[in-house]
């Protein structure tokens, strides 16, 4: 690249002529350059330490909430004070079972009305909203009300999983710690995500999928300074779970066999069908929510109506009551199949969708896993009956359905695949899981703009990130966009002379900003046309007198992201460009227009269709230079 010429207005020179300027020569000590952001620093170590302590607390919270659910289940359905694990399906209440979920829902409605409305729903969308729009600040009272309300709702028969409230409580705990300590909004977000991921890991013993879930649904980024605390938190929380519950997988199932090519194709098609089911389930939940919104009744009483449906469904299908993790295990193990299983899944969907749409407190993961596993098992059974030679395994079909419905409904593709593997410890299921979940993800994104996690936020007029791509400015360098001819002004030049030059309209006078250099070649600062043409300046003033502050510069090997951040922090719209090995010589200038021009390459890559063979590559930064 040809070296740019440096032009300067000097004393005794006609304003029609712009001669070559000497070196602009700033030294590293006299200018303000961007500070490179390190991937990790001591703050990351500190936040990671806090995240580990937070994960220990979240692990204990998971144990406490599980026992609270058992306590309310024993009290409501069996009339005893105990925290022993028990299923509400074993009750002997007869038709009176219909009343229990209604009473629990009324209690949740009162807690939401007079405690915090934030406890309504399954927790993850509410946490996402706080991350995106409230600097990860969750009201402190949610930390206590969410687990209590969820324990009441689930313990009285609510068809929800305990994992959603535990994830929400862990996130609220992380947010609370982040509000008590002096941290940045990004660090508070990492703590919130660490607490939420720790809650999921403490529930299912699935640390890797918990990290992926945090990345895909809470962090909206993949950076060392946020992923490291979250990963350490999930590992710690899983250790707490092992200490209490042992190291057995959350959903035990018999060992699988390697699927053949025909079976693999069937699992992918099965995933696509389950993707359709995920779209239907998501839309159904929000249609029901809309219906409740139209009721001439205060929202505090809506959960009671949902509880009535839960009770009626539970009377005819007792297995729909409560958490029902054993149902998932029975389905993916092939112990619960056929018409009875299909009837149960249909009843579970009716109970869960109406209860969730009513605004009560509970999780969505377990119900989705149950319904997806049931659909997968039914489709697998059909394929075995129609074409036994394909080698389809009903258990793998159920496992794929379990994960695929969550991948389609939540758009957490990788988290869904790894979750099914971690909770079953079946490595031979990974390939069918990857194909089936990806097919469900494809179908869902084609047919539905938002997911079950983001629809509620989008309806409030907010935009939720759905794609995580490399910042176009982060991998573009200043030298590709900011090296051009630079017009400079001599610091000791008279203002009257410079104003006359500006009025002449010759080349270079249309720029909006000009670097100012002294007689020794040192850069003094940058002035704008407004500074130079300010009519309040008295006669006899020189250019250096209108320089407001010392120069802010950028190195030619900095990224445009660093340059943009530097512009924002300095409150300027242009930066002189210098080289690190020769900081006494300015080689260009970077403007806000250059930052916008850098996005042209990104748009071309996304929109321009061309043949790659035999084509010519457009060099970086090739464009019409914008005026400074």
Coordinates of C-alpha atoms in Angstrom, one line a residue:
X1 CA 0.0 0.0 0.0
X2 CA 1.3 3.4 -0.9
X3 CA 2.2 5.6 2.1
X4 CA -0.3 8.4 2.5
X5 CA 0.9 11.9 2.2
X6 CA 0.5 14.3 5.2
X7 CA -0.7 17.8 4.4
X8 CA -0.5 20.8 6.6
X9 CA -1.5 24.5 6.5
X10 CA 1.6 26.5 7.4
X11 CA 2.5 30.1 7.9
X12 CA 3.1 32.1 4.7
X13 CA 1.4 29.5 2.5
X14 CA -1.4 30.5 0.2
X15 CA -4.7 29.0 1.3
X16 CA -5.2 27.6 -2.3
X17 CA -2.2 25.3 -1.7
X18 CA -2.0 22.4 0.8
X19 CA 1.7 21.5 1.2
X20 CA 3.1 18.3 2.7
X21 CA 3.3 18.4 6.5
X22 CA 6.2 17.1 8.6
X23 CA 5.7 14.0 10.8
X24 CA 2.9 14.4 13.3
X25 CA 5.0 12.5 15.9
X26 CA 2.9 11.7 19.0
X27 CA 4.7 9.7 21.6
X28 CA 3.1 6.9 23.5
X29 CA 3.3 9.0 26.7
X30 CA 1.5 12.0 25.3
X31 CA -1.5 10.5 23.6
X32 CA -4.4 8.4 24.7
X33 CA -4.6 5.1 22.8
X34 CA -7.1 2.2 23.2
X35 CA -6.4 -0.2 26.0
X36 CA -6.5 -3.8 24.8
X37 CA -9.1 -5.9 26.6
X38 CA -7.5 -9.0 27.9
X39 CA -9.6 -12.3 27.6
X40 CA -9.1 -12.9 31.3
X41 CA -7.7 -11.0 34.2
X42 CA -7.8 -11.0 38.0
X43 CA -11.4 -10.0 38.0
X44 CA -12.2 -13.2 36.2
X45 CA -10.5 -15.2 39.0
X46 CA -12.5 -13.3 41.6
X47 CA -15.8 -13.8 39.8
X48 CA -15.0 -17.5 39.3
X49 CA -14.4 -17.8 43.0
X50 CA -17.7 -16.2 43.8
X51 CA -19.4 -18.4 41.2
X52 CA -18.0 -21.5 42.9
X53 CA -19.4 -20.4 46.3
X54 CA -22.7 -19.5 44.6
X55 CA -22.8 -23.0 43.0
X56 CA -22.4 -24.6 46.4
X57 CA -25.4 -22.6 47.6
X58 CA -27.4 -23.4 44.5
X59 CA -26.7 -27.1 45.1
X60 CA -28.1 -26.9 48.6
X61 CA -31.0 -24.8 47.3
X62 CA -31.8 -27.7 44.8
X63 CA -31.8 -30.1 47.7
X64 CA -34.0 -27.9 49.9
X65 CA -36.5 -27.2 47.1
X66 CA -36.7 -30.9 46.3
X67 CA -37.5 -31.7 49.9
X68 CA -40.0 -28.8 50.0
X69 CA -41.8 -30.4 47.1
X70 CA -41.8 -33.8 48.9
X71 CA -43.1 -32.1 52.0
X72 CA -46.0 -30.4 50.3
X73 CA -46.8 -33.6 48.4
X74 CA -46.9 -35.6 51.6
X75 CA -49.0 -33.0 53.3
X76 CA -51.5 -32.4 50.5
X77 CA -52.1 -35.9 49.3
X78 CA -51.3 -38.1 52.3
X79 CA -51.9 -35.8 55.3
X80 CA -48.5 -36.4 56.9
X81 CA -45.4 -34.4 57.8
X82 CA -42.6 -35.9 55.8
X83 CA -39.9 -35.1 53.2
X84 CA -39.7 -38.7 52.0
X85 CA -39.9 -39.0 48.2
X86 CA -43.5 -39.9 47.2
X87 CA -45.6 -39.7 44.0
X88 CA -49.0 -38.0 44.1
X89 CA -50.2 -40.6 41.7
X90 CA -50.4 -43.1 44.7
X91 CA -53.0 -41.0 46.5
X92 CA -56.3 -42.5 47.8
X93 CA -58.3 -39.3 47.7
X94 CA -60.7 -40.2 45.0
X95 CA -62.6 -37.2 43.5
X96 CA -61.2 -35.0 46.3
X97 CA -57.9 -34.9 44.4
X98 CA -59.5 -32.3 42.1
X99 CA -59.5 -29.8 45.0
X100 CA -55.8 -30.1 46.0
X101 CA -54.3 -28.4 42.9
X102 CA -56.9 -25.6 43.1
X103 CA -55.9 -24.8 46.7
X104 CA -52.2 -24.8 45.8
X105 CA -52.9 -22.5 42.8
X106 CA -54.8 -20.1 45.0
X107 CA -51.8 -19.9 47.4
X108 CA -49.5 -19.2 44.4
X109 CA -51.8 -16.5 43.2
X110 CA -51.7 -14.8 46.6
X111 CA -47.9 -15.0 46.6
X112 CA -47.7 -13.5 43.2
X113 CA -50.2 -10.7 44.0
X114 CA -48.8 -9.6 47.3
X115 CA -45.2 -10.9 47.0
X116 CA -43.8 -10.5 43.5
X117 CA -45.4 -11.0 40.1
X118 CA -42.0 -12.2 38.8
X119 CA -42.6 -15.7 40.4
X120 CA -45.2 -16.4 37.7
X121 CA -44.2 -18.6 34.8
X122 CA -41.3 -21.1 34.5
X123 CA -38.5 -18.7 35.3
X124 CA -36.1 -18.8 32.3
X125 CA -37.8 -16.2 30.2
X126 CA -38.0 -13.9 33.2
X127 CA -34.3 -14.4 33.8
X128 CA -33.6 -13.7 30.1
X129 CA -35.5 -10.5 30.3
X130 CA -33.5 -9.2 33.3
X131 CA -30.3 -10.1 31.6
X132 CA -31.2 -8.3 28.4
X133 CA -33.0 -5.2 29.7
X134 CA -32.3 -4.7 33.4
X135 CA -28.5 -5.3 33.8
X136 CA -29.3 -8.8 35.3
X137 CA -31.0 -7.3 38.4
X138 CA -33.7 -9.7 39.7
X139 CA -35.7 -8.4 42.7
X140 CA -34.2 -10.0 45.9
X141 CA -37.5 -11.3 47.1
X142 CA -37.8 -13.6 44.1
X143 CA -34.9 -15.5 45.6
X144 CA -37.2 -16.7 48.3
X145 CA -40.7 -16.5 46.8
X146 CA -39.8 -18.5 43.6
X147 CA -38.8 -21.8 45.3
X148 CA -41.6 -21.5 47.9
X149 CA -44.3 -20.8 45.3
X150 CA -43.0 -23.6 43.0
X151 CA -42.8 -26.1 45.9
X152 CA -46.5 -25.3 46.7
X153 CA -47.6 -25.5 43.0
X154 CA -45.7 -28.8 42.3
X155 CA -46.3 -30.3 45.7
X156 CA -50.1 -29.9 45.3
X157 CA -50.0 -31.7 41.9
X158 CA -48.8 -29.1 39.4
X159 CA -47.6 -31.0 36.3
X160 CA -44.2 -29.2 36.3
X161 CA -40.6 -30.1 36.8
X162 CA -38.5 -28.9 39.7
X163 CA -35.7 -27.9 37.4
X164 CA -37.3 -24.6 36.2
X165 CA -37.8 -23.1 39.6
X166 CA -34.3 -24.3 40.7
X167 CA -32.7 -22.7 37.7
X168 CA -34.7 -19.5 38.3
X169 CA -33.8 -19.5 42.0
X170 CA -30.1 -20.1 41.2
X171 CA -30.2 -17.2 38.8
X172 CA -31.9 -15.0 41.3
X173 CA -29.3 -15.9 43.9
X174 CA -26.5 -15.0 41.5
X175 CA -28.2 -11.7 40.7
X176 CA -28.6 -11.0 44.4
X177 CA -24.9 -11.6 45.0
X178 CA -24.1 -9.4 42.0
X179 CA -26.2 -6.6 43.5
X180 CA -24.7 -6.8 46.9
X181 CA -21.1 -6.7 45.5
X182 CA -19.5 -3.9 43.5
X183 CA -19.4 -5.5 40.1
X184 CA -20.0 -4.5 36.5
X185 CA -23.2 -5.4 34.6
X186 CA -21.3 -8.1 32.6
X187 CA -20.0 -9.6 35.8
X188 CA -23.4 -9.6 37.3
X189 CA -24.7 -11.4 34.2
X190 CA -22.0 -14.0 34.6
X191 CA -23.0 -14.6 38.2
X192 CA -26.7 -14.8 37.3
X193 CA -25.9 -17.4 34.5
X194 CA -23.6 -19.3 36.9
X195 CA -26.3 -19.6 39.5
X196 CA -28.9 -20.7 36.9
X197 CA -26.6 -23.2 35.3
X198 CA -25.6 -24.5 38.7
X199 CA -29.3 -25.0 39.5
X200 CA -29.7 -27.1 36.4
X201 CA -26.5 -29.1 37.1
X202 CA -27.6 -29.7 40.7
X203 CA -30.9 -31.1 39.4
X204 CA -29.9 -33.4 36.6
X205 CA -26.1 -33.8 37.1
X206 CA -25.6 -32.5 33.6
X207 CA -22.8 -29.8 33.9
X208 CA -21.8 -29.5 30.2
X209 CA -25.4 -29.1 29.0
X210 CA -26.0 -26.6 31.8
X211 CA -23.1 -24.5 30.5
X212 CA -24.4 -24.7 26.9
X213 CA -27.9 -23.8 28.1
X214 CA -26.5 -20.7 29.9
X215 CA -24.6 -19.7 26.7
X216 CA -27.6 -20.2 24.4
X217 CA -30.3 -18.7 26.6
X218 CA -28.7 -16.4 29.2
X219 CA -25.2 -15.2 28.4
X220 CA -25.9 -14.5 24.6
X221 CA -22.1 -14.8 24.1
X222 CA -19.2 -17.2 24.4
X223 CA -16.3 -15.4 26.0
X224 CA -13.7 -16.7 28.5
X225 CA -14.6 -14.1 31.1
X226 CA -18.2 -15.4 31.2
X227 CA -17.9 -19.1 30.3
X228 CA -15.2 -19.8 32.9
X229 CA -17.2 -18.9 36.0
X230 CA -20.3 -20.7 34.6
X231 CA -18.3 -23.9 33.9
X232 CA -16.7 -23.9 37.3
X233 CA -20.1 -23.3 38.9
X234 CA -21.8 -26.3 37.1
X235 CA -18.9 -28.6 37.9
X236 CA -19.2 -27.6 41.6
X237 CA -23.0 -27.9 41.7
X238 CA -22.7 -31.4 40.1
X239 CA -20.3 -32.3 42.9
X240 CA -22.8 -31.2 45.5
X241 CA -25.5 -33.4 43.8
X242 CA -23.2 -36.4 43.8
X243 CA -22.5 -35.9 47.5
X244 CA -26.3 -36.0 48.2
X245 CA -27.7 -38.3 45.5
X246 CA -24.7 -40.3 44.2
X247 CA -23.3 -40.4 40.7
X248 CA -26.0 -42.4 38.9
X249 CA -27.5 -40.8 35.8
X250 CA -30.7 -38.9 36.2
X251 CA -32.6 -41.1 33.8
X252 CA -31.3 -44.7 33.8
X253 CA -32.0 -46.8 30.8
X254 CA -30.6 -50.1 29.3
X255 CA -27.5 -49.9 27.1
X256 CA -28.2 -49.0 23.5
X257 CA -26.7 -50.5 20.3
X258 CA -25.1 -48.7 17.4
X259 CA -27.9 -47.6 15.0
X260 CA -27.5 -48.4 11.3
X261 CA -27.8 -46.0 8.4
X262 CA -31.5 -46.6 7.8
X263 CA -32.3 -46.3 11.5
X264 CA -30.4 -43.1 11.7
X265 CA -32.4 -41.6 8.7
X266 CA -35.6 -42.6 10.6
X267 CA -34.4 -40.8 13.7
X268 CA -33.7 -37.6 11.8
X269 CA -37.2 -37.7 10.2
X270 CA -38.6 -38.5 13.6
X271 CA -36.8 -35.3 15.0
X272 CA -38.5 -33.3 12.2
X273 CA -41.9 -34.5 13.2
X274 CA -41.2 -33.8 16.9
X275 CA -40.1 -30.3 15.7
X276 CA -43.6 -29.8 14.4
X277 CA -44.9 -30.9 17.8
X278 CA -42.6 -28.3 19.5
X279 CA -44.1 -25.6 17.4
X280 CA -47.6 -26.7 18.2
X281 CA -46.8 -26.9 21.9
X282 CA -45.3 -23.4 22.0
X283 CA -48.2 -21.8 20.1
X284 CA -50.7 -23.6 22.3
X285 CA -49.2 -22.3 25.5
X286 CA -49.4 -18.7 24.2
X287 CA -52.9 -19.1 22.8
X288 CA -54.0 -20.2 26.2
X289 CA -52.1 -17.3 27.8
X290 CA -54.0 -14.9 25.5
X291 CA -57.3 -16.6 26.4
X292 CA -56.6 -16.0 30.1
X293 CA -55.8 -12.3 29.4
X294 CA -59.3 -11.9 28.1
X295 CA -61.0 -13.2 31.2
X296 CA -63.0 -10.7 33.3
X297 CA -61.1 -11.8 36.3
X298 CA -58.0 -10.6 38.2
X299 CA -54.9 -12.5 37.2
X300 CA -54.4 -13.6 40.8
X301 CA -57.2 -16.1 40.3
X302 CA -56.1 -17.4 37.0
X303 CA -53.9 -20.1 38.5
X304 CA -56.9 -21.5 40.4
X305 CA -58.7 -22.1 37.1
X306 CA -55.6 -23.8 35.8
X307 CA -55.4 -25.8 39.0
X308 CA -59.0 -27.0 38.4
X309 CA -58.0 -28.4 35.1
X310 CA -54.9 -30.0 36.7
X311 CA -57.1 -31.7 39.3
X312 CA -59.7 -33.0 36.8
X313 CA -57.0 -34.4 34.5
X314 CA -55.2 -35.8 37.5
X315 CA -58.3 -37.6 38.5
X316 CA -58.5 -39.5 35.2
X317 CA -54.7 -39.8 34.7
X318 CA -52.9 -39.7 38.1
X319 CA -49.5 -40.0 36.6
X320 CA -49.8 -36.4 35.3
X321 CA -49.7 -35.0 38.8
X322 CA -46.4 -33.7 40.1
X323 CA -42.9 -33.7 38.8
X324 CA -43.0 -37.1 37.1
X325 CA -39.3 -37.7 36.4
X326 CA -40.0 -41.4 36.7
X327 CA -42.4 -41.1 33.8
X328 CA -39.5 -39.9 31.6
X329 CA -37.3 -42.8 32.7
X330 CA -40.1 -45.3 32.0
X331 CA -40.7 -43.9 28.5
X332 CA -37.1 -43.8 27.3
X333 CA -36.4 -47.2 28.9
X334 CA -39.3 -48.8 26.9
X335 CA -41.2 -49.8 30.0
X336 CA -44.1 -47.4 29.3
X337 CA -45.4 -47.7 25.8
X338 CA -48.5 -48.1 23.7
X339 CA -52.0 -46.6 24.0
X340 CA -51.7 -46.0 27.8
X341 CA -48.6 -44.0 27.3
X342 CA -50.1 -41.9 24.5
X343 CA -53.2 -41.2 26.6
X344 CA -50.9 -40.1 29.5
X345 CA -48.9 -37.8 27.2
X346 CA -52.0 -36.2 25.8
X347 CA -53.4 -35.6 29.3
X348 CA -50.0 -34.3 30.5
X349 CA -50.0 -31.8 27.6
X350 CA -53.5 -30.5 28.4
X351 CA -52.7 -30.2 32.1
X352 CA -49.3 -28.6 31.6
X353 CA -50.3 -26.1 28.9
X354 CA -53.4 -24.8 30.7
X355 CA -51.6 -24.6 34.1
X356 CA -48.6 -22.8 32.6
X357 CA -50.8 -20.5 30.5
X358 CA -52.7 -19.6 33.7
X359 CA -49.5 -18.0 35.1
X360 CA -48.7 -20.3 38.0
X361 CA -45.1 -21.2 39.0
X362 CA -43.4 -24.2 37.6
X363 CA -40.9 -25.6 35.1
X364 CA -41.2 -26.6 31.4
X365 CA -38.3 -28.9 30.9
X366 CA -39.7 -32.1 32.5
X367 CA -43.1 -31.8 30.8
X368 CA -41.5 -31.2 27.4
X369 CA -39.2 -34.1 27.9
X370 CA -42.2 -36.3 28.9
X371 CA -44.3 -35.3 25.9
X372 CA -41.4 -35.5 23.5
X373 CA -40.3 -38.9 24.7
X374 CA -43.9 -40.1 24.4
X375 CA -44.1 -38.9 20.8
X376 CA -40.8 -40.4 19.9
X377 CA -41.7 -43.7 21.5
X378 CA -45.0 -43.8 19.6
X379 CA -43.4 -43.0 16.3
X380 CA -40.7 -45.5 16.9
X381 CA -43.3 -48.2 17.7
X382 CA -45.1 -47.4 14.5
X383 CA -41.9 -47.7 12.4
X384 CA -41.0 -51.0 14.1
X385 CA -44.5 -52.3 13.2
X386 CA -44.4 -51.0 9.6
X387 CA -40.8 -51.8 8.8
X388 CA -39.0 -54.0 11.4
X389 CA -36.1 -54.3 9.0
X390 CA -35.1 -50.7 9.5
X391 CA -33.6 -51.5 12.9
X392 CA -35.3 -48.7 14.7
X393 CA -35.0 -49.0 18.5
X394 CA -38.0 -47.6 20.4
X395 CA -35.8 -46.5 23.3
X396 CA -33.6 -44.4 21.0
X397 CA -36.7 -43.0 19.3
X398 CA -38.0 -42.0 22.7
X399 CA -34.7 -40.4 23.7
X400 CA -34.5 -38.5 20.4
X401 CA -38.1 -37.3 20.9
X402 CA -37.3 -36.2 24.4
X403 CA -34.4 -34.0 23.4
X404 CA -35.8 -32.9 20.0
X405 CA -38.9 -31.3 21.4
X406 CA -36.8 -29.2 23.8
X407 CA -34.4 -28.3 20.9
X408 CA -37.4 -27.1 18.8
X409 CA -39.2 -25.3 21.6
X410 CA -36.3 -23.6 23.2
X411 CA -33.8 -23.4 20.3
X412 CA -31.1 -24.6 22.7
X413 CA -29.8 -27.1 20.1
X414 CA -26.4 -28.1 21.6
X415 CA -27.7 -28.1 25.2
X416 CA -30.5 -30.5 24.2
X417 CA -28.2 -33.0 22.6
X418 CA -25.7 -33.0 25.4
X419 CA -28.4 -33.0 28.0
X420 CA -29.9 -36.3 26.7
X421 CA -26.4 -37.8 26.7
X422 CA -25.4 -36.7 30.2
X423 CA -28.7 -37.7 31.9
X424 CA -28.6 -41.2 30.4
X425 CA -24.9 -41.9 29.9
X426 CA -25.6 -43.5 26.6
X427 CA -22.9 -42.5 24.1
X428 CA -24.4 -44.6 21.2
X429 CA -27.4 -42.2 21.3
X430 CA -25.3 -39.2 20.5
X431 CA -25.4 -39.6 16.7
X432 CA -29.2 -40.0 16.5
X433 CA -29.6 -37.2 19.0
X434 CA -27.5 -34.8 16.9
X435 CA -29.5 -35.6 13.7
X436 CA -32.9 -35.6 15.3
X437 CA -32.4 -32.5 17.4
X438 CA -31.0 -30.6 14.4
X439 CA -34.0 -31.6 12.3
X440 CA -36.3 -30.3 15.0
X441 CA -34.4 -27.1 15.3
X442 CA -34.6 -26.6 11.5
X443 CA -38.3 -27.2 11.4
X444 CA -38.9 -24.9 14.4
X445 CA -36.9 -22.0 13.0
X446 CA -38.6 -22.3 9.6
X447 CA -42.1 -22.2 11.1
X448 CA -41.8 -20.1 14.2
X449 CA -40.0 -16.8 14.7
X450 CA -39.6 -17.0 18.4
X451 CA -39.2 -19.8 20.9
X452 CA -41.1 -20.8 24.0
X453 CA -38.5 -18.9 26.0
X454 CA -38.5 -15.7 23.9
X455 CA -42.1 -15.3 22.7
X456 CA -43.2 -13.6 25.9
X457 CA -40.3 -11.1 25.7
X458 CA -40.9 -10.4 22.0
X459 CA -44.6 -9.7 22.7
X460 CA -43.5 -6.8 24.9
X461 CA -41.9 -5.1 22.0
X462 CA -38.3 -6.1 22.8
X463 CA -35.8 -7.7 20.4
X464 CA -34.2 -10.9 21.7
X465 CA -30.8 -12.1 20.2
X466 CA -31.3 -15.3 18.3
X467 CA -27.9 -15.6 16.6
X468 CA -24.4 -15.3 18.0
X469 CA -21.9 -14.2 15.4
X470 CA -18.4 -12.8 15.5
X471 CA -18.5 -9.0 15.7
X472 CA -17.7 -7.6 12.3
X473 CA -15.6 -4.9 13.9
X474 CA -13.7 -7.3 16.1
X475 CA -11.8 -9.0 13.3
X476 CA -11.3 -5.9 11.0
X477 CA -8.1 -3.9 11.5
X478 CA -7.7 -0.2 11.6
X479 CA -4.9 -0.4 8.9
X480 CA -7.4 -1.8 6.4
X481 CA -9.8 1.2 6.7
X482 CA -8.0 4.1 8.3
X483 CA -4.9 4.6 6.1
X484 CA -5.4 7.6 3.8
X485 CA -4.1 11.1 3.1
X486 CA -4.2 13.2 6.3
X487 CA -4.8 17.0 6.3
X488 CA -3.2 18.5 9.4
X489 CA -3.0 22.0 10.9
X490 CA 0.0 23.7 12.4
X491 CA -0.6 24.4 16.1
X492 CA 0.9 27.9 15.8
X493 CA -1.0 28.9 12.7
X494 CA -3.3 31.9 13.1
X495 CA -7.0 31.1 13.2
X496 CA -7.8 33.8 10.7
X497 CA -5.5 32.2 8.1
X498 CA -7.0 28.8 8.7
X499 CA -10.6 30.2 8.4
X500 CA -9.7 31.8 5.1
X501 CA -8.3 28.4 3.9
X502 CA -11.5 26.7 4.9
X503 CA -13.6 29.3 3.0
X504 CA -11.6 28.7 -0.1
X505 CA -13.2 25.3 -0.7
X506 CA -10.0 23.7 -2.0
X507 CA -9.3 20.0 -1.6
X508 CA -9.1 19.0 2.0
X509 CA -11.3 21.8 3.4
X510 CA -14.4 19.6 3.5
X511 CA -13.2 17.5 6.4
X512 CA -15.0 17.7 9.7
X513 CA -11.9 17.2 11.8
X514 CA -8.2 18.0 11.6
X515 CA -5.2 16.7 13.6
X516 CA -3.1 19.6 15.0
X517 CA 0.7 19.3 15.3
X518 CA 3.3 21.4 16.9
X519 CA 6.6 22.7 15.5
X520 CA 8.4 19.7 17.0
X521 CA 6.1 17.2 15.2
X522 CA 4.2 16.3 18.3
X523 CA 0.5 15.9 17.9
X524 CA -1.3 18.5 20.0
X525 CA -4.9 17.3 19.5
X526 CA -7.8 17.3 17.0
X527 CA -10.0 20.2 16.2
X528 CA -13.3 20.2 14.4
X529 CA -14.7 22.7 11.9
X530 CA -17.0 24.0 14.6
X531 CA -14.0 24.7 16.8
X532 CA -12.2 26.6 14.0
X533 CA -15.2 28.6 12.9
X534 CA -16.5 29.5 16.4
X535 CA -17.1 33.3 16.1
X536 CA -16.6 33.9 19.8
X537 CA -12.8 33.4 19.6
X538 CA -11.0 36.7 19.9
X539 CA -8.6 38.0 17.3
X540 CA -5.0 36.9 17.3
X541 CA -5.8 33.4 18.5
X542 CA -3.9 30.4 17.1
X543 CA -5.0 26.9 16.3
X544 CA -3.6 25.4 19.5
X545 CA -5.8 27.8 21.5
X546 CA -9.0 26.0 20.3
X547 CA -7.7 22.5 21.0
X548 CA -9.9 21.3 23.9
X549 CA -7.7 18.4 25.1
X550 CA -4.8 16.1 24.3
X551 CA -5.0 13.8 21.3
X552 CA -6.7 10.5 21.3
X553 CA -5.2 8.1 18.8
X554 CA -5.5 4.5 17.6
X555 CA -2.8 2.1 16.5
X556 CA -3.0 0.7 13.0
X557 CA -3.0 -2.9 14.3
X558 CA -5.9 -2.3 16.6
X559 CA -9.3 -3.8 15.7
X560 CA -12.1 -1.6 14.7
X561 CA -14.0 -2.7 17.8
X562 CA -11.2 -1.3 20.0
X563 CA -11.2 1.9 17.9
X564 CA -15.0 2.2 18.2
X565 CA -14.9 1.6 22.0
X566 CA -12.1 4.2 22.2
X567 CA -14.2 6.7 20.3
X568 CA -17.1 6.2 22.7
X569 CA -15.0 6.5 25.8
X570 CA -13.3 9.6 24.5
X571 CA -16.4 11.2 23.0
X572 CA -14.9 11.8 19.6
X573 CA -15.8 11.0 16.1
X574 CA -12.3 10.5 14.5
X575 CA -9.0 9.1 15.6
X576 CA -5.5 9.8 14.1
X577 CA -3.8 6.5 13.3
X578 CA -0.2 5.7 14.4
X579 CA 2.1 2.7 14.3
X580 CA 3.4 1.0 17.4
X581 CA 7.0 0.8 16.0
X582 CA 7.0 4.4 14.9
X583 CA 4.7 6.3 17.2
X584 CA 6.1 9.7 16.0
X585 CA 4.5 9.3 12.6
X586 CA 0.8 9.5 12.0
X587 CA -0.2 7.4 9.0
X588 CA -3.9 8.0 8.6
X589 CA -7.2 8.9 10.3
X590 CA -10.2 6.7 11.2
X591 CA -13.7 8.1 11.3
X592 CA -17.2 6.8 12.3
X593 CA -17.9 6.4 8.6
X594 CA -15.1 3.9 8.4
X595 CA -16.7 1.8 11.1
X596 CA -19.9 1.7 9.1
X597 CA -18.0 0.8 6.0
X598 CA -16.5 -2.2 7.7
X599 CA -19.9 -3.8 7.8
X600 CA -20.1 -3.9 4.0
X601 CA -17.9 -7.0 3.9
X602 CA -20.3 -8.7 6.4
X603 CA -23.3 -7.8 4.2
X604 CA -21.6 -9.0 1.1
X605 CA -20.8 -12.3 2.7
X606 CA -24.4 -12.7 3.7
X607 CA -26.2 -11.5 0.6
X608 CA -23.9 -11.6 -2.5
X609 CA -24.2 -14.8 -4.5
X610 CA -21.2 -15.6 -6.7
X611 CA -19.1 -18.5 -7.9
X612 CA -16.0 -19.1 -5.8
X613 CA -13.9 -20.9 -8.4
X614 CA -11.9 -18.5 -10.6
X615 CA -13.3 -15.4 -8.8
X616 CA -11.2 -12.5 -7.6
X617 CA -11.0 -11.6 -4.0
X618 CA -11.9 -8.1 -2.9
X619 CA -9.0 -6.9 -0.7
X620 CA -9.9 -5.8 2.8
X621 CA -11.0 -2.2 3.0
X622 CA -11.4 -1.7 -0.7
X623 CA -14.0 1.1 -1.0
X624 CA -14.3 4.8 -1.7
X625 CA -12.6 6.6 1.2
X626 CA -15.0 8.7 3.3
X627 CA -14.2 12.2 4.3
X628 CA -12.7 12.8 7.7

